[in-house]
Amino acid sequence: MGKYTLPEVPYAYDALEPHIDARTMEIHHTKHHQAYTNGLNDAWDKLPPSIQSKDLLDVLGNMNGVPEAVRGAINFHGGGYDNHRLFWNNMRANGGGQPGGAVADAIKKAFGDFNGFKEQFSAKTTAIQGSGWGWLVFNPKSKNVEYKSMPNQTSPRTEGLVPLLGLDVWEHAYYLKYQNKRADYVTAWWNVVNWDEVDKRYSKTI
Ligand code: MN3
């Protein structure tokens, strides 16, 4: 067994119905997230001990320090491992609505108002070509929150950004229920956003 084990989903697979169906959740977690976990363990074994002793988040934040031969695998599987555990936790049953706390003010400051943010996040995430993720991130340099699209499983952490809220738009995240209608999935997903968790993540950055 490797260092990394499959993180838990903190609710039942059917908890996000009807917005995200139970079968999609089960396959997404037990097959896809498990595959990133296995891939991360395989890649981690190939790292030098000086990097193996580090935390995954520190490694993702300093990809130049990772030997080139394993960098792609760490980027993909390490990103996939971290992105999905963030994703499960930034959703919940009976979620949605509007954020509260400090993150609500940060969103207002960056995007004008909540609806402006929501529209921009939805439009840009729906428009991602191929597989990727839409993110609300905190930028430690500007001290502001921003929208960021990332390709495949590349973590926002690789660009020095702190992920606050992520939306997986790989087809495996929605195809069983929504088929080609990614925009409908994005619209429905707002109903399961866990804003308390997003505010908690934001509070750790400031
Ligand atoms: Mn996924």
Coordinates of C-alpha atoms and ligand atoms in Angstrom, one line a residue:
M1 CA 0.0 0.0 0.0
G2 CA 1.2 3.5 -0.8
K3 CA 1.4 6.6 1.2
Y4 CA -1.9 8.0 -0.2
T5 CA -5.3 6.4 0.3
L6 CA -8.6 7.3 -1.3
P7 CA -10.1 10.3 0.6
E8 CA -13.7 9.9 1.8
V9 CA -16.7 11.6 0.4
P10 CA -18.3 13.2 3.5
Y11 CA -21.9 12.3 2.5
A12 CA -23.8 9.4 0.8
Y13 CA -23.5 9.0 -3.0
D14 CA -27.1 9.9 -3.4
A15 CA -26.9 13.0 -1.2
L16 CA -26.5 15.4 -4.1
E17 CA -29.5 14.1 -6.1
P18 CA -31.1 15.2 -8.3
H19 CA -28.3 17.6 -9.3
I20 CA -25.6 15.0 -9.3
D21 CA -26.8 11.4 -9.5
A22 CA -25.7 8.6 -7.2
R23 CA -24.2 6.4 -9.9
T24 CA -22.0 9.2 -11.2
M25 CA -20.8 10.0 -7.7
E26 CA -20.0 6.3 -7.0
I27 CA -18.0 5.8 -10.2
H28 CA -16.3 9.2 -9.9
H29 CA -15.1 8.4 -6.4
T30 CA -14.4 4.7 -6.5
K31 CA -13.0 4.5 -10.0
H32 CA -11.7 7.9 -11.1
H33 CA -10.5 9.3 -7.8
Q34 CA -9.1 5.9 -6.9
A35 CA -7.1 5.9 -10.2
Y36 CA -5.5 9.3 -9.4
T37 CA -4.7 8.0 -5.9
N38 CA -3.0 4.9 -7.4
G39 CA -1.2 7.0 -10.0
L40 CA 0.0 9.4 -7.3
N41 CA 1.4 6.5 -5.2
D42 CA 3.2 5.1 -8.3
A43 CA 4.7 8.5 -9.1
W44 CA 5.6 9.2 -5.4
D45 CA 7.7 6.0 -5.3
K46 CA 9.9 7.5 -8.1
L47 CA 10.6 10.7 -6.2
P48 CA 13.9 11.3 -4.4
P49 CA 13.6 10.9 -0.6
S50 CA 14.2 14.7 -0.1
I51 CA 10.9 15.3 -1.9
Q52 CA 9.0 12.2 -0.6
S53 CA 9.3 13.7 2.9
K54 CA 7.4 16.8 1.8
D55 CA 3.7 17.4 1.9
L56 CA 1.8 17.0 -1.4
L57 CA 0.6 20.6 -1.3
D58 CA 4.2 21.9 -1.0
V59 CA 5.3 19.6 -3.9
L60 CA 2.4 20.9 -6.1
G61 CA 3.4 24.5 -5.2
N62 CA 7.0 23.9 -6.4
M63 CA 6.8 21.7 -9.4
N64 CA 10.2 22.9 -10.7
G65 CA 11.8 21.0 -7.8
V66 CA 10.3 17.7 -9.1
P67 CA 12.5 15.7 -11.4
E68 CA 11.4 16.1 -15.0
A69 CA 10.9 12.3 -15.4
V70 CA 8.1 12.3 -12.8
R71 CA 6.8 15.9 -13.1
G72 CA 4.0 15.1 -15.5
A73 CA 2.7 12.2 -13.4
I74 CA 2.8 14.2 -10.2
N75 CA 1.1 17.1 -12.0
F76 CA -1.7 14.8 -13.3
H77 CA -2.2 12.3 -10.5
G78 CA -1.2 14.6 -7.6
G79 CA -3.5 17.3 -9.0
G80 CA -6.3 14.8 -9.5
Y81 CA -5.9 13.5 -6.0
D82 CA -6.1 16.9 -4.4
N83 CA -8.7 18.4 -6.8
H84 CA -11.2 15.7 -6.1
R85 CA -10.9 15.8 -2.3
L86 CA -11.5 19.6 -2.5
F87 CA -14.4 18.9 -4.9
W88 CA -16.2 16.4 -2.6
N89 CA -15.9 18.8 0.3
N90 CA -17.0 21.9 -1.5
M91 CA -20.3 20.3 -2.2
R92 CA -23.1 19.2 0.2
A93 CA -26.8 18.2 0.3
N94 CA -29.0 21.3 0.5
G95 CA -26.2 23.5 -0.5
G96 CA -26.2 26.5 -2.8
G97 CA -27.6 29.9 -2.1
Q98 CA -25.1 32.7 -1.5
P99 CA -21.9 32.8 0.4
G100 CA -21.5 34.4 3.8
G101 CA -18.5 35.4 5.8
A102 CA -15.4 37.1 4.6
V103 CA -15.4 35.2 1.3
A104 CA -18.7 37.0 0.3
D105 CA -17.0 40.4 0.7
A106 CA -14.0 39.1 -1.3
I107 CA -16.2 38.0 -4.1
K108 CA -18.0 41.3 -4.1
K109 CA -14.8 43.2 -4.3
A110 CA -13.4 41.1 -7.1
F111 CA -16.6 40.6 -9.2
G112 CA -18.9 43.4 -8.3
D113 CA -21.6 41.2 -7.0
F114 CA -22.4 37.6 -6.4
N115 CA -24.5 37.2 -9.6
G116 CA -21.7 38.7 -11.7
F117 CA -19.3 36.1 -10.2
K118 CA -21.7 33.3 -10.8
E119 CA -22.2 34.3 -14.4
Q120 CA -18.5 34.6 -15.1
F121 CA -17.7 31.3 -13.3
S122 CA -20.4 29.5 -15.2
A123 CA -19.6 30.9 -18.6
K124 CA -15.9 30.4 -18.4
T125 CA -16.1 26.9 -16.9
T126 CA -18.7 25.8 -19.5
A127 CA -16.4 27.0 -22.2
I128 CA -13.3 25.0 -21.1
Q129 CA -12.2 23.0 -24.2
G130 CA -11.9 19.3 -23.4
S131 CA -11.3 18.2 -19.8
G132 CA -10.6 20.6 -16.9
W133 CA -11.7 22.5 -13.9
G134 CA -13.2 25.9 -13.1
W135 CA -11.9 27.4 -9.9
L136 CA -12.4 30.3 -7.6
V137 CA -8.9 30.9 -6.2
F138 CA -7.2 33.2 -3.8
N139 CA -4.1 34.9 -5.2
P140 CA -1.6 35.6 -2.4
K141 CA 0.2 38.2 -4.5
S142 CA -2.8 40.4 -5.2
K143 CA -4.6 39.3 -2.0
N144 CA -7.8 39.0 -4.1
V145 CA -10.0 36.1 -5.2
E146 CA -10.0 35.4 -8.9
Y147 CA -11.5 33.0 -11.4
K148 CA -9.2 30.5 -13.0
S149 CA -9.7 27.7 -15.6
M150 CA -7.2 24.8 -15.3
P151 CA -6.7 22.1 -18.0
N152 CA -6.9 18.4 -17.2
Q153 CA -5.9 17.8 -13.6
T154 CA -3.4 20.6 -13.2
S155 CA -3.8 22.1 -9.7
P156 CA -4.1 25.9 -9.3
R157 CA -1.4 25.4 -6.6
T158 CA 1.1 24.8 -9.4
E159 CA 0.6 28.5 -10.2
G160 CA 0.9 29.7 -6.6
L161 CA -2.9 30.0 -6.2
V162 CA -5.0 28.7 -3.4
P163 CA -8.1 26.7 -4.6
L164 CA -11.3 27.8 -2.8
L165 CA -14.1 26.4 -4.9
G166 CA -13.7 23.9 -7.8
L167 CA -16.0 22.5 -10.4
D168 CA -14.9 19.3 -12.3
V169 CA -16.1 19.5 -16.0
W170 CA -14.5 16.3 -17.2
E171 CA -17.2 14.3 -19.0
H172 CA -16.9 11.6 -16.3
A173 CA -18.3 14.1 -13.8
Y174 CA -21.7 14.6 -15.6
Y175 CA -22.1 12.5 -18.8
L176 CA -24.4 9.7 -17.3
K177 CA -27.0 12.3 -16.4
Y178 CA -26.4 15.3 -18.6
Q179 CA -24.7 13.7 -21.7
N180 CA -23.3 16.6 -23.8
K181 CA -25.2 19.3 -21.9
R182 CA -22.4 20.6 -19.8
A183 CA -24.1 24.0 -19.3
D184 CA -27.1 22.2 -17.6
Y185 CA -24.7 20.4 -15.2
V186 CA -22.9 23.7 -14.3
T187 CA -26.3 25.4 -13.7
A188 CA -27.5 22.5 -11.5
W189 CA -24.2 22.3 -9.6
W190 CA -24.7 25.7 -7.9
N191 CA -27.5 24.0 -5.9
V192 CA -24.9 21.8 -4.1
V193 CA -22.1 24.3 -3.4
N194 CA -21.0 24.2 0.2
W195 CA -20.3 27.9 0.9
D196 CA -19.3 27.3 4.5
E197 CA -16.4 25.2 3.3
V198 CA -15.4 27.8 0.8
D199 CA -15.4 30.5 3.5
K200 CA -13.4 28.2 5.7
R201 CA -10.7 27.8 3.0
Y202 CA -10.7 31.5 2.4
S203 CA -10.4 32.3 6.1
K204 CA -7.2 30.2 6.2
T205 CA -5.6 32.4 3.5
I206 CA -6.1 35.8 5.3
Ligands
MN3_1 MN -13.2 14.0 -11.9

